[in-house]
PDB file of C-alpha atoms and ligand atoms in Angstrom:
ATOM      1  CA  MET A   1     175.718 -59.770  40.745  1.00  0.00           C
ATOM      2  CA  ASP A   2     172.668 -57.897  38.879  1.00  0.00           C
ATOM      3  CA  TYR A   3     170.622 -57.972  41.526  1.00  0.00           C
ATOM      4  CA  GLN A   4     167.500 -56.131  40.277  1.00  0.00           C
ATOM      5  CA  LYS A   5     167.981 -58.306  37.272  1.00  0.00           C
ATOM      6  CA  ILE A   6     167.913 -61.471  38.987  1.00  0.00           C
ATOM      7  CA  ILE A   7     165.073 -60.120  40.938  1.00  0.00           C
ATOM      8  CA  ASP A   8     163.095 -58.581  37.827  1.00  0.00           C
ATOM      9  CA  GLY A   9     163.459 -61.818  36.229  1.00  0.00           C
ATOM     10  CA  LEU A  10     162.268 -64.088  39.537  1.00  0.00           C
ATOM     11  CA  HIS A  11     159.163 -61.771  39.798  1.00  0.00           C
ATOM     12  CA  GLN A  12     157.745 -62.173  36.360  1.00  0.00           C
ATOM     13  CA  LYS A  13     158.405 -65.411  35.767  1.00  0.00           C
ATOM     14  CA  HIS A  14     156.394 -66.464  39.581  1.00  0.00           C
ATOM     15  CA  SER A  15     154.299 -63.996  38.320  1.00  0.00           C
ATOM     16  CA  LYS A  16     152.992 -66.841  36.235  1.00  0.00           C
ATOM     17  CA  GLU A  17     152.056 -69.311  39.478  1.00  0.00           C
ATOM     18  CA  ILE A  18     149.870 -66.556  41.400  1.00  0.00           C
ATOM     19  CA  ASN A  19     146.907 -68.775  41.261  1.00  0.00           C
ATOM     20  CA  LYS A  20     148.653 -71.417  43.292  1.00  0.00           C
ATOM     21  CA  GLY A  21     147.836 -71.722  47.550  1.00  0.00           C
ATOM     22  CA  LYS A  22     145.308 -70.226  49.631  1.00  0.00           C
ATOM     23  CA  VAL A  23     144.579 -67.061  51.607  1.00  0.00           C
ATOM     24  CA  ALA A  24     145.064 -67.364  55.727  1.00  0.00           C
ATOM     25  CA  SER A  25     141.401 -67.342  56.204  1.00  0.00           C
ATOM     26  CA  TYR A  26     141.031 -68.093  59.839  1.00  0.00           C
ATOM     27  CA  ILE A  27     141.716 -65.025  60.511  1.00  0.00           C
ATOM     28  CA  PRO A  28     138.958 -63.111  58.575  1.00  0.00           C
ATOM     29  CA  GLU A  29     140.741 -59.682  58.446  1.00  0.00           C
ATOM     30  CA  LEU A  30     143.188 -61.101  56.953  1.00  0.00           C
ATOM     31  CA  LYS A  31     141.131 -62.616  54.022  1.00  0.00           C
ATOM     32  CA  LYS A  32     140.636 -59.103  52.809  1.00  0.00           C
ATOM     33  CA  ILE A  33     143.991 -58.336  51.534  1.00  0.00           C
ATOM     34  CA  ASP A  34     143.875 -59.143  46.933  1.00  0.00           C
ATOM     35  CA  SER A  35     145.520 -62.249  46.762  1.00  0.00           C
ATOM     36  CA  ASN A  36     147.375 -61.470  43.509  1.00  0.00           C
ATOM     37  CA  LYS A  37     149.973 -59.237  45.470  1.00  0.00           C
ATOM     38  CA  PHE A  38     153.507 -60.154  44.617  1.00  0.00           C
ATOM     39  CA  GLY A  39     156.316 -58.109  45.771  1.00  0.00           C
ATOM     40  CA  ILE A  40     160.367 -58.740  46.150  1.00  0.00           C
ATOM     41  CA  ASN A  41     163.054 -56.492  47.846  1.00  0.00           C
ATOM     42  CA  LEU A  42     167.180 -57.122  48.594  1.00  0.00           C
ATOM     43  CA  PHE A  43     168.719 -54.707  51.009  1.00  0.00           C
ATOM     44  CA  THR A  44     172.319 -54.969  50.955  1.00  0.00           C
ATOM     45  CA  LEU A  45     174.381 -54.959  53.966  1.00  0.00           C
ATOM     46  CA  SER A  46     176.031 -51.705  51.767  1.00  0.00           C
ATOM     47  CA  ASN A  47     172.669 -49.934  51.586  1.00  0.00           C
ATOM     48  CA  GLN A  48     171.534 -50.995  48.133  1.00  0.00           C
ATOM     49  CA  SER A  49     167.696 -51.901  47.650  1.00  0.00           C
ATOM     50  CA  PHE A  50     166.597 -53.686  44.563  1.00  0.00           C
ATOM     51  CA  GLY A  51     162.768 -54.144  44.798  1.00  0.00           C
ATOM     52  CA  ALA A  52     159.903 -56.083  42.042  1.00  0.00           C
ATOM     53  CA  GLY A  53     156.132 -55.793  42.547  1.00  0.00           C
ATOM     54  CA  ASP A  54     154.149 -54.627  45.808  1.00  0.00           C
ATOM     55  CA  TYR A  55     157.491 -54.397  47.568  1.00  0.00           C
ATOM     56  CA  GLN A  56     156.878 -50.962  49.222  1.00  0.00           C
ATOM     57  CA  GLU A  57     152.709 -51.851  49.773  1.00  0.00           C
ATOM     58  CA  LYS A  58     152.119 -53.381  53.502  1.00  0.00           C
ATOM     59  CA  PHE A  59     151.191 -56.028  54.632  1.00  0.00           C
ATOM     60  CA  SER A  60     150.268 -57.604  57.948  1.00  0.00           C
ATOM     61  CA  ILE A  61     153.847 -59.039  59.087  1.00  0.00           C
ATOM     62  CA  GLN A  62     151.836 -61.679  61.262  1.00  0.00           C
ATOM     63  CA  SER A  63     154.882 -64.520  62.870  1.00  0.00           C
ATOM     64  CA  ILE A  64     157.057 -62.364  61.023  1.00  0.00           C
ATOM     65  CA  SER A  65     157.524 -60.860  64.107  1.00  0.00           C
ATOM     66  CA  LYS A  66     158.363 -62.974  66.828  1.00  0.00           C
ATOM     67  CA  VAL A  67     162.188 -62.433  65.093  1.00  0.00           C
ATOM     68  CA  PHE A  68     161.516 -58.619  66.817  1.00  0.00           C
ATOM     69  CA  ALA A  69     160.216 -60.013  69.863  1.00  0.00           C
ATOM     70  CA  LEU A  70     162.604 -62.979  70.475  1.00  0.00           C
ATOM     71  CA  THR A  71     165.455 -60.005  70.060  1.00  0.00           C
ATOM     72  CA  LEU A  72     163.691 -57.608  71.954  1.00  0.00           C
ATOM     73  CA  ALA A  73     163.345 -60.107  74.999  1.00  0.00           C
ATOM     74  CA  LEU A  74     167.439 -61.078  74.886  1.00  0.00           C
ATOM     75  CA  LYS A  75     168.719 -57.226  74.767  1.00  0.00           C
ATOM     76  CA  GLU A  76     166.417 -56.801  77.912  1.00  0.00           C
ATOM     77  CA  MET A  77     166.960 -60.328  79.330  1.00  0.00           C
ATOM     78  CA  GLY A  78     169.794 -62.193  78.283  1.00  0.00           C
ATOM     79  CA  GLU A  79     169.615 -65.589  77.897  1.00  0.00           C
ATOM     80  CA  LYS A  80     167.868 -66.364  81.282  1.00  0.00           C
ATOM     81  CA  ILE A  81     164.871 -66.592  78.512  1.00  0.00           C
ATOM     82  CA  TRP A  82     165.971 -69.940  77.326  1.00  0.00           C
ATOM     83  CA  LYS A  83     164.584 -72.063  80.954  1.00  0.00           C
ATOM     84  CA  ARG A  84     160.648 -70.453  79.675  1.00  0.00           C
ATOM     85  CA  VAL A  85     161.622 -71.740  75.630  1.00  0.00           C
ATOM     86  CA  GLY A  86     162.971 -74.237  74.380  1.00  0.00           C
ATOM     87  CA  ILE A  87     164.871 -74.480  70.672  1.00  0.00           C
ATOM     88  CA  GLU A  88     164.548 -76.902  69.102  1.00  0.00           C
ATOM     89  CA  PRO A  89     162.454 -77.407  66.217  1.00  0.00           C
ATOM     90  CA  SER A  90     158.043 -78.468  67.240  1.00  0.00           C
ATOM     91  CA  GLY A  91     158.066 -80.753  64.021  1.00  0.00           C
ATOM     92  CA  ASP A  92     154.557 -79.840  64.396  1.00  0.00           C
ATOM     93  CA  PRO A  93     152.555 -77.061  63.136  1.00  0.00           C
ATOM     94  CA  PHE A  94     152.691 -73.250  64.502  1.00  0.00           C
ATOM     95  CA  ASN A  95     149.423 -73.485  66.602  1.00  0.00           C
ATOM     96  CA  SER A  96     149.772 -76.772  67.349  1.00  0.00           C
ATOM     97  CA  LEU A  97     148.808 -77.700  71.430  1.00  0.00           C
ATOM     98  CA  VAL A  98     149.832 -81.631  70.874  1.00  0.00           C
ATOM     99  CA  GLN A  99     153.449 -81.264  72.982  1.00  0.00           C
ATOM    100  CA  LEU A 100     153.008 -78.354  75.370  1.00  0.00           C
ATOM    101  CA  GLU A 101     151.327 -80.721  77.003  1.00  0.00           C
ATOM    102  CA  PHE A 102     153.769 -83.436  77.900  1.00  0.00           C
ATOM    103  CA  GLU A 103     156.601 -81.136  77.810  1.00  0.00           C
ATOM    104  CA  LYS A 104     154.611 -79.489  80.840  1.00  0.00           C
ATOM    105  CA  GLY A 105     154.070 -75.303  79.363  1.00  0.00           C
ATOM    106  CA  ILE A 106     157.049 -75.202  78.243  1.00  0.00           C
ATOM    107  CA  PRO A 107     157.266 -74.630  74.438  1.00  0.00           C
ATOM    108  CA  ARG A 108     159.700 -76.227  72.240  1.00  0.00           C
ATOM    109  CA  ASN A 109     160.401 -73.210  69.989  1.00  0.00           C
ATOM    110  CA  PRO A 110     160.084 -68.881  70.378  1.00  0.00           C
ATOM    111  CA  PHE A 111     158.795 -69.407  66.980  1.00  0.00           C
ATOM    112  CA  ILE A 112     155.690 -71.240  67.160  1.00  0.00           C
ATOM    113  CA  ASN A 113     152.569 -69.815  68.829  1.00  0.00           C
ATOM    114  CA  SER A 114     153.016 -70.793  72.862  1.00  0.00           C
ATOM    115  CA  GLY A 115     156.296 -69.474  71.871  1.00  0.00           C
ATOM    116  CA  ALA A 116     156.186 -66.278  70.949  1.00  0.00           C
ATOM    117  CA  LEU A 117     153.187 -66.355  73.696  1.00  0.00           C
ATOM    118  CA  VAL A 118     155.709 -67.038  76.701  1.00  0.00           C
ATOM    119  CA  ILE A 119     157.551 -64.430  74.731  1.00  0.00           C
ATOM    120  CA  CYS A 120     154.813 -61.504  74.748  1.00  0.00           C
ATOM    121  CA  ASP A 121     154.622 -62.068  79.221  1.00  0.00           C
ATOM    122  CA  MET A 122     158.105 -61.956  79.609  1.00  0.00           C
ATOM    123  CA  LEU A 123     158.107 -58.671  78.086  1.00  0.00           C
ATOM    124  CA  ILE A 124     154.956 -57.885  79.221  1.00  0.00           C
ATOM    125  CA  SER A 125     156.886 -58.317  82.799  1.00  0.00           C
ATOM    126  CA  LYS A 126     159.992 -56.064  82.246  1.00  0.00           C
ATOM    127  CA  LEU A 127     158.837 -52.993  80.113  1.00  0.00           C
ATOM    128  CA  LYS A 128     156.544 -50.313  81.635  1.00  0.00           C
ATOM    129  CA  SER A 129     154.156 -49.964  77.992  1.00  0.00           C
ATOM    130  CA  PRO A 130     155.166 -52.973  75.802  1.00  0.00           C
ATOM    131  CA  LYS A 131     153.023 -51.827  72.789  1.00  0.00           C
ATOM    132  CA  THR A 132     154.944 -48.792  72.655  1.00  0.00           C
ATOM    133  CA  GLU A 133     158.186 -49.970  73.046  1.00  0.00           C
ATOM    134  CA  PHE A 134     157.714 -52.824  70.702  1.00  0.00           C
ATOM    135  CA  LEU A 135     156.939 -50.142  68.382  1.00  0.00           C
ATOM    136  CA  THR A 136     159.483 -47.926  69.309  1.00  0.00           C
ATOM    137  CA  PHE A 137     161.915 -50.852  68.576  1.00  0.00           C
ATOM    138  CA  VAL A 138     160.777 -51.949  65.197  1.00  0.00           C
ATOM    139  CA  ARG A 139     160.995 -48.224  63.923  1.00  0.00           C
ATOM    140  CA  LYS A 140     164.218 -48.071  65.187  1.00  0.00           C
ATOM    141  CA  LEU A 141     165.215 -51.115  62.765  1.00  0.00           C
ATOM    142  CA  VAL A 142     163.923 -49.461  59.776  1.00  0.00           C
ATOM    143  CA  ASN A 143     164.814 -45.409  60.610  1.00  0.00           C
ATOM    144  CA  THR A 144     161.168 -44.670  59.916  1.00  0.00           C
ATOM    145  CA  LYS A 145     158.051 -43.700  62.054  1.00  0.00           C
ATOM    146  CA  ASP A 146     155.717 -44.855  60.006  1.00  0.00           C
ATOM    147  CA  ILE A 147     155.484 -48.720  61.258  1.00  0.00           C
ATOM    148  CA  TYR A 148     151.782 -49.173  63.067  1.00  0.00           C
ATOM    149  CA  PHE A 149     149.495 -51.623  64.571  1.00  0.00           C
ATOM    150  CA  ASN A 150     146.430 -52.538  63.048  1.00  0.00           C
ATOM    151  CA  GLU A 151     143.931 -52.266  64.821  1.00  0.00           C
ATOM    152  CA  LYS A 152     141.122 -54.513  62.808  1.00  0.00           C
ATOM    153  CA  ILE A 153     143.610 -57.461  62.354  1.00  0.00           C
ATOM    154  CA  VAL A 154     144.255 -57.151  66.117  1.00  0.00           C
ATOM    155  CA  ALA A 155     140.307 -57.021  66.875  1.00  0.00           C
ATOM    156  CA  SER A 156     139.847 -60.170  64.286  1.00  0.00           C
ATOM    157  CA  GLU A 157     142.668 -62.634  66.043  1.00  0.00           C
ATOM    158  CA  LYS A 158     140.798 -62.005  69.481  1.00  0.00           C
ATOM    159  CA  LYS A 159     137.856 -62.859  67.936  1.00  0.00           C
ATOM    160  CA  HIS A 160     138.808 -66.288  66.353  1.00  0.00           C
ATOM    161  CA  GLY A 161     142.178 -66.884  68.405  1.00  0.00           C
ATOM    162  CA  PHE A 162     140.892 -69.481  70.308  1.00  0.00           C
ATOM    163  CA  LYS A 163     143.605 -71.847  69.762  1.00  0.00           C
ATOM    164  CA  ASN A 164     146.008 -69.112  71.271  1.00  0.00           C
ATOM    165  CA  ALA A 165     143.754 -68.400  73.890  1.00  0.00           C
ATOM    166  CA  ALA A 166     143.785 -72.432  74.547  1.00  0.00           C
ATOM    167  CA  HIS A 167     148.022 -72.394  74.622  1.00  0.00           C
ATOM    168  CA  VAL A 168     147.954 -68.741  77.181  1.00  0.00           C
ATOM    169  CA  ASN A 169     145.711 -71.615  79.115  1.00  0.00           C
ATOM    170  CA  LEU A 170     147.423 -74.604  79.622  1.00  0.00           C
ATOM    171  CA  MET A 171     150.497 -72.479  79.780  1.00  0.00           C
ATOM    172  CA  LYS A 172     149.494 -70.917  82.750  1.00  0.00           C
ATOM    173  CA  SER A 173     148.025 -74.017  84.337  1.00  0.00           C
ATOM    174  CA  PHE A 174     151.606 -75.075  84.097  1.00  0.00           C
ATOM    175  CA  GLY A 175     152.783 -71.389  85.870  1.00  0.00           C
ATOM    176  CA  ASN A 176     154.747 -70.445  82.972  1.00  0.00           C
ATOM    177  CA  ILE A 177     152.624 -67.462  82.281  1.00  0.00           C
ATOM    178  CA  LYS A 178     152.844 -64.981  84.527  1.00  0.00           C
ATOM    179  CA  ASN A 179     150.626 -62.360  83.888  1.00  0.00           C
ATOM    180  CA  GLU A 180     146.981 -61.892  82.578  1.00  0.00           C
ATOM    181  CA  ILE A 181     145.977 -63.953  79.910  1.00  0.00           C
ATOM    182  CA  ASP A 182     143.861 -60.938  78.128  1.00  0.00           C
ATOM    183  CA  VAL A 183     146.726 -59.211  78.513  1.00  0.00           C
ATOM    184  CA  VAL A 184     149.307 -61.328  77.070  1.00  0.00           C
ATOM    185  CA  LEU A 185     147.160 -61.882  73.855  1.00  0.00           C
ATOM    186  CA  ASP A 186     146.063 -58.131  73.479  1.00  0.00           C
ATOM    187  CA  PHE A 187     150.326 -57.686  73.127  1.00  0.00           C
ATOM    188  CA  TYR A 188     150.738 -60.943  70.883  1.00  0.00           C
ATOM    189  CA  TYR A 189     147.731 -59.865  68.823  1.00  0.00           C
ATOM    190  CA  HIS A 190     148.835 -55.906  68.446  1.00  0.00           C
ATOM    191  CA  MET A 191     152.664 -57.068  67.274  1.00  0.00           C
ATOM    192  CA  CYS A 192     150.862 -59.852  64.972  1.00  0.00           C
ATOM    193  CA  SER A 193     149.076 -57.672  63.033  1.00  0.00           C
ATOM    194  CA  MET A 194     152.099 -55.132  62.742  1.00  0.00           C
ATOM    195  CA  GLU A 195     151.925 -53.779  58.806  1.00  0.00           C
ATOM    196  CA  MET A 196     155.149 -53.286  57.089  1.00  0.00           C
ATOM    197  CA  THR A 197     156.403 -53.354  53.320  1.00  0.00           C
ATOM    198  CA  CYS A 198     158.954 -56.018  52.227  1.00  0.00           C
ATOM    199  CA  GLU A 199     161.726 -53.154  52.088  1.00  0.00           C
ATOM    200  CA  GLU A 200     161.178 -52.277  55.438  1.00  0.00           C
ATOM    201  CA  LEU A 201     161.154 -56.002  56.448  1.00  0.00           C
ATOM    202  CA  SER A 202     164.615 -56.344  54.525  1.00  0.00           C
ATOM    203  CA  LYS A 203     166.000 -53.120  56.513  1.00  0.00           C
ATOM    204  CA  SER A 204     165.013 -54.022  59.810  1.00  0.00           C
ATOM    205  CA  PHE A 205     166.362 -57.152  59.562  1.00  0.00           C
ATOM    206  CA  LEU A 206     169.989 -56.314  58.261  1.00  0.00           C
ATOM    207  CA  LEU A 207     171.695 -56.681  61.865  1.00  0.00           C
ATOM    208  CA  PHE A 208     171.080 -59.957  61.668  1.00  0.00           C
ATOM    209  CA  ALA A 209     173.448 -59.939  59.403  1.00  0.00           C
ATOM    210  CA  ASN A 210     175.701 -57.644  60.803  1.00  0.00           C
ATOM    211  CA  ASP A 211     176.390 -59.240  63.600  1.00  0.00           C
ATOM    212  CA  GLY A 212     173.832 -57.875  65.175  1.00  0.00           C
ATOM    213  CA  ILE A 213     174.762 -54.356  64.952  1.00  0.00           C
ATOM    214  CA  ILE A 214     172.211 -51.823  62.639  1.00  0.00           C
ATOM    215  CA  PRO A 215     173.676 -50.861  59.477  1.00  0.00           C
ATOM    216  CA  TYR A 216     172.622 -47.384  59.476  1.00  0.00           C
ATOM    217  CA  ASN A 217     173.660 -45.784  62.672  1.00  0.00           C
ATOM    218  CA  ASN A 218     176.341 -48.796  63.798  1.00  0.00           C
ATOM    219  CA  GLU A 219     174.169 -49.366  67.262  1.00  0.00           C
ATOM    220  CA  ARG A 220     174.717 -52.710  68.501  1.00  0.00           C
ATOM    221  CA  ILE A 221     171.150 -54.602  69.391  1.00  0.00           C
ATOM    222  CA  VAL A 222     172.542 -57.882  70.779  1.00  0.00           C
ATOM    223  CA  SER A 223     176.048 -59.379  71.208  1.00  0.00           C
ATOM    224  CA  LEU A 224     177.675 -61.224  68.043  1.00  0.00           C
ATOM    225  CA  ARG A 225     176.682 -64.026  69.782  1.00  0.00           C
ATOM    226  CA  VAL A 226     173.552 -64.031  70.602  1.00  0.00           C
ATOM    227  CA  SER A 227     172.926 -62.136  66.927  1.00  0.00           C
ATOM    228  CA  LYS A 228     173.823 -65.898  65.783  1.00  0.00           C
ATOM    229  CA  ARG A 229     171.202 -67.723  68.222  1.00  0.00           C
ATOM    230  CA  ILE A 230     168.923 -65.696  66.544  1.00  0.00           C
ATOM    231  CA  ASN A 231     169.520 -66.960  62.979  1.00  0.00           C
ATOM    232  CA  SER A 232     169.979 -70.392  63.921  1.00  0.00           C
ATOM    233  CA  SER A 233     166.787 -70.375  65.281  1.00  0.00           C
ATOM    234  CA  MET A 234     165.050 -68.982  62.359  1.00  0.00           C
ATOM    235  CA  GLN A 235     167.058 -71.801  60.402  1.00  0.00           C
ATOM    236  CA  LEU A 236     165.962 -74.534  62.580  1.00  0.00           C
ATOM    237  CA  CYS A 237     162.480 -72.862  63.266  1.00  0.00           C
ATOM    238  CA  GLY A 238     161.823 -70.119  61.410  1.00  0.00           C
ATOM    239  CA  LEU A 239     159.607 -72.251  58.684  1.00  0.00           C
ATOM    240  CA  TYR A 240     156.887 -73.743  61.439  1.00  0.00           C
ATOM    241  CA  ASP A 241     157.283 -77.053  59.802  1.00  0.00           C
ATOM    242  CA  GLU A 242     158.365 -76.617  57.023  1.00  0.00           C
ATOM    243  CA  ALA A 243     161.720 -75.602  58.291  1.00  0.00           C
ATOM    244  CA  GLY A 244     163.659 -78.370  57.137  1.00  0.00           C
ATOM    245  CA  GLN A 245     162.955 -77.588  53.405  1.00  0.00           C
ATOM    246  CA  PHE A 246     163.354 -74.706  53.291  1.00  0.00           C
ATOM    247  CA  ALA A 247     166.772 -74.780  54.941  1.00  0.00           C
ATOM    248  CA  PHE A 248     167.346 -77.570  51.903  1.00  0.00           C
ATOM    249  CA  LYS A 249     165.831 -75.726  49.228  1.00  0.00           C
ATOM    250  CA  VAL A 250     167.279 -72.298  49.786  1.00  0.00           C
ATOM    251  CA  GLY A 251     169.996 -72.349  52.402  1.00  0.00           C
ATOM    252  CA  LEU A 252     169.261 -69.341  54.949  1.00  0.00           C
ATOM    253  CA  PRO A 253     168.419 -68.114  57.929  1.00  0.00           C
ATOM    254  CA  GLY A 254     164.433 -67.042  57.196  1.00  0.00           C
ATOM    255  CA  LYS A 255     160.975 -66.626  59.205  1.00  0.00           C
ATOM    256  CA  SER A 256     157.411 -66.461  57.761  1.00  0.00           C
ATOM    257  CA  GLY A 257     154.208 -64.960  58.796  1.00  0.00           C
ATOM    258  CA  VAL A 258     150.755 -66.226  57.856  1.00  0.00           C
ATOM    259  CA  GLY A 259     149.823 -62.906  55.993  1.00  0.00           C
ATOM    260  CA  GLY A 260     152.119 -64.213  53.481  1.00  0.00           C
ATOM    261  CA  GLY A 261     155.753 -62.958  53.813  1.00  0.00           C
ATOM    262  CA  ILE A 262     159.357 -64.554  53.988  1.00  0.00           C
ATOM    263  CA  VAL A 263     162.816 -62.333  55.205  1.00  0.00           C
ATOM    264  CA  ALA A 264     165.634 -64.944  54.673  1.00  0.00           C
ATOM    265  CA  ILE A 265     169.201 -63.885  55.885  1.00  0.00           C
ATOM    266  CA  HIS A 266     172.372 -64.496  53.737  1.00  0.00           C
ATOM    267  CA  PRO A 267     175.069 -63.374  56.762  1.00  0.00           C
ATOM    268  CA  ASP A 268     177.301 -60.768  55.966  1.00  0.00           C
ATOM    269  CA  LEU A 269     175.595 -59.619  52.711  1.00  0.00           C
ATOM    270  CA  TYR A 270     171.515 -59.096  52.606  1.00  0.00           C
ATOM    271  CA  CYS A 271     168.222 -59.791  53.355  1.00  0.00           C
ATOM    272  CA  ILE A 272     165.742 -60.707  50.867  1.00  0.00           C
ATOM    273  CA  THR A 273     161.551 -60.725  51.245  1.00  0.00           C
ATOM    274  CA  THR A 274     159.250 -61.802  49.393  1.00  0.00           C
ATOM    275  CA  TRP A 275     155.521 -61.107  49.686  1.00  0.00           C
ATOM    276  CA  SER A 276     152.705 -63.252  48.223  1.00  0.00           C
ATOM    277  CA  PRO A 277     148.965 -63.660  50.508  1.00  0.00           C
ATOM    278  CA  LYS A 278     148.264 -67.387  48.530  1.00  0.00           C
ATOM    279  CA  LEU A 279     149.747 -69.933  51.859  1.00  0.00           C
ATOM    280  CA  ASN A 280     151.500 -73.353  50.789  1.00  0.00           C
ATOM    281  CA  LYS A 281     149.596 -76.383  53.108  1.00  0.00           C
ATOM    282  CA  LYS A 282     152.034 -75.817  56.047  1.00  0.00           C
ATOM    283  CA  GLY A 283     151.046 -72.466  55.979  1.00  0.00           C
ATOM    284  CA  ASN A 284     154.164 -70.532  53.978  1.00  0.00           C
ATOM    285  CA  SER A 285     153.772 -68.210  51.241  1.00  0.00           C
ATOM    286  CA  TYR A 286     153.390 -70.478  47.681  1.00  0.00           C
ATOM    287  CA  LEU A 287     155.432 -68.063  45.985  1.00  0.00           C
ATOM    288  CA  GLY A 288     157.431 -66.632  48.072  1.00  0.00           C
ATOM    289  CA  PHE A 289     158.876 -69.594  49.194  1.00  0.00           C
ATOM    290  CA  LYS A 290     159.523 -70.543  45.052  1.00  0.00           C
ATOM    291  CA  ALA A 291     161.253 -67.711  44.579  1.00  0.00           C
ATOM    292  CA  LEU A 292     163.837 -67.585  47.254  1.00  0.00           C
ATOM    293  CA  GLU A 293     163.949 -71.023  46.186  1.00  0.00           C
ATOM    294  CA  ALA A 294     164.670 -70.043  42.882  1.00  0.00           C
ATOM    295  CA  PHE A 295     166.880 -66.605  43.416  1.00  0.00           C
ATOM    296  CA  THR A 296     169.723 -68.798  46.067  1.00  0.00           C
ATOM    297  CA  THR A 297     169.577 -71.509  43.286  1.00  0.00           C
ATOM    298  CA  ILE A 298     170.502 -68.621  40.179  1.00  0.00           C
ATOM    299  CA  THR A 299     172.094 -66.898  42.664  1.00  0.00           C
ATOM    300  CA  GLU A 300     174.644 -69.802  44.481  1.00  0.00           C
ATOM    301  CA  ALA A 301     174.251 -68.151  47.065  1.00  0.00           C
ATOM    302  CA  SER A 302     173.439 -70.165  50.902  1.00  0.00           C
ATOM    303  CA  ILE A 303     175.157 -70.417  54.178  1.00  0.00           C
ATOM    304  CA  PHE A 304     176.168 -74.189  53.120  1.00  0.00           C
TER     305      PHE A 304
HETATM  306  N1  LIG B   1     148.466 -64.327  64.446  1.00  0.00           N
HETATM  307  C1  LIG B   1     148.691 -65.205  63.895  1.00  0.00           C
HETATM  308  C2  LIG B   1     148.236 -66.284  65.139  1.00  0.00           C
HETATM  309  O1  LIG B   1     148.449 -66.756  66.322  1.00  0.00           O
HETATM  310  C3  LIG B   1     150.345 -65.903  63.545  1.00  0.00           C
HETATM  311  C4  LIG B   1     150.522 -67.297  63.115  1.00  0.00           C
HETATM  312  C5  LIG B   1     151.941 -66.824  61.540  1.00  0.00           C
HETATM  313  O2  LIG B   1     151.732 -66.034  61.074  1.00  0.00           O
HETATM  314  O3  LIG B   1     152.250 -68.180  61.834  1.00  0.00           O
HETATM  315  O4  LIG B   1     147.682 -67.939  64.763  1.00  0.00           O
END
């Protein structure tokens, strides 16, 4: 399979639609990005990297970080985490408060905002210096020191994150947040602000294509069973209330973020990441979704 040719072709073809969608504006700092950026990278388990466009440029990974948080929580605390967060698709937008009240402060899944906030709360209770250890963990997955939080984005989210504050407060009232609200939000915003390239993201997700083992150093991070759980969580809940369409049209587990990134995993083969900041109505990258759909169509690759 000539991945480079396919990716170049997809980049060229979909660049024509670069005007479709809208950059996330509810976090003002995200709006400053050049909305014409478009990158694609595929990284294989055999250590080959294929890229097109802006695939080596850093961007805010936003909710993609929720996969790292879930993985670290499962690594540190095991499956008892599922007592405080569920694993069903929400069918609602990522920041919806509606279900949380009648489900008594237990979020539907770890990838909606409330679920990720509970995971952050658990990590704060467990780790000595959560932000540093989180950064160290992600840097290890990529084998680089060149990954950082963006403090401007953190500040912007803190200033405008009224809904996230509402989520934490509501969950605290049900006893499902143990730490101080400001501490939980600070950690959550830091992890969302993390900046990575498409190539780094593909590389960092390879352990999920490799049964829980980092391929470059053979270090096992989670068991085969837990790796399967993380992939199935992505398949069910990784693209907010568009996860069904993503399974239907792309056919791979994946995770998106409002910074415009989407990472998808083909178990035993590769990870593929797209980045284009303009989002569709569901908050997923317009071009990224289209390019991934075309990619699995052309390569006839899917887990189904
Ligand atoms: N930091 C964003 C928020 O809390 C993450 C949203 C996302 O990427 O889905 O609203």
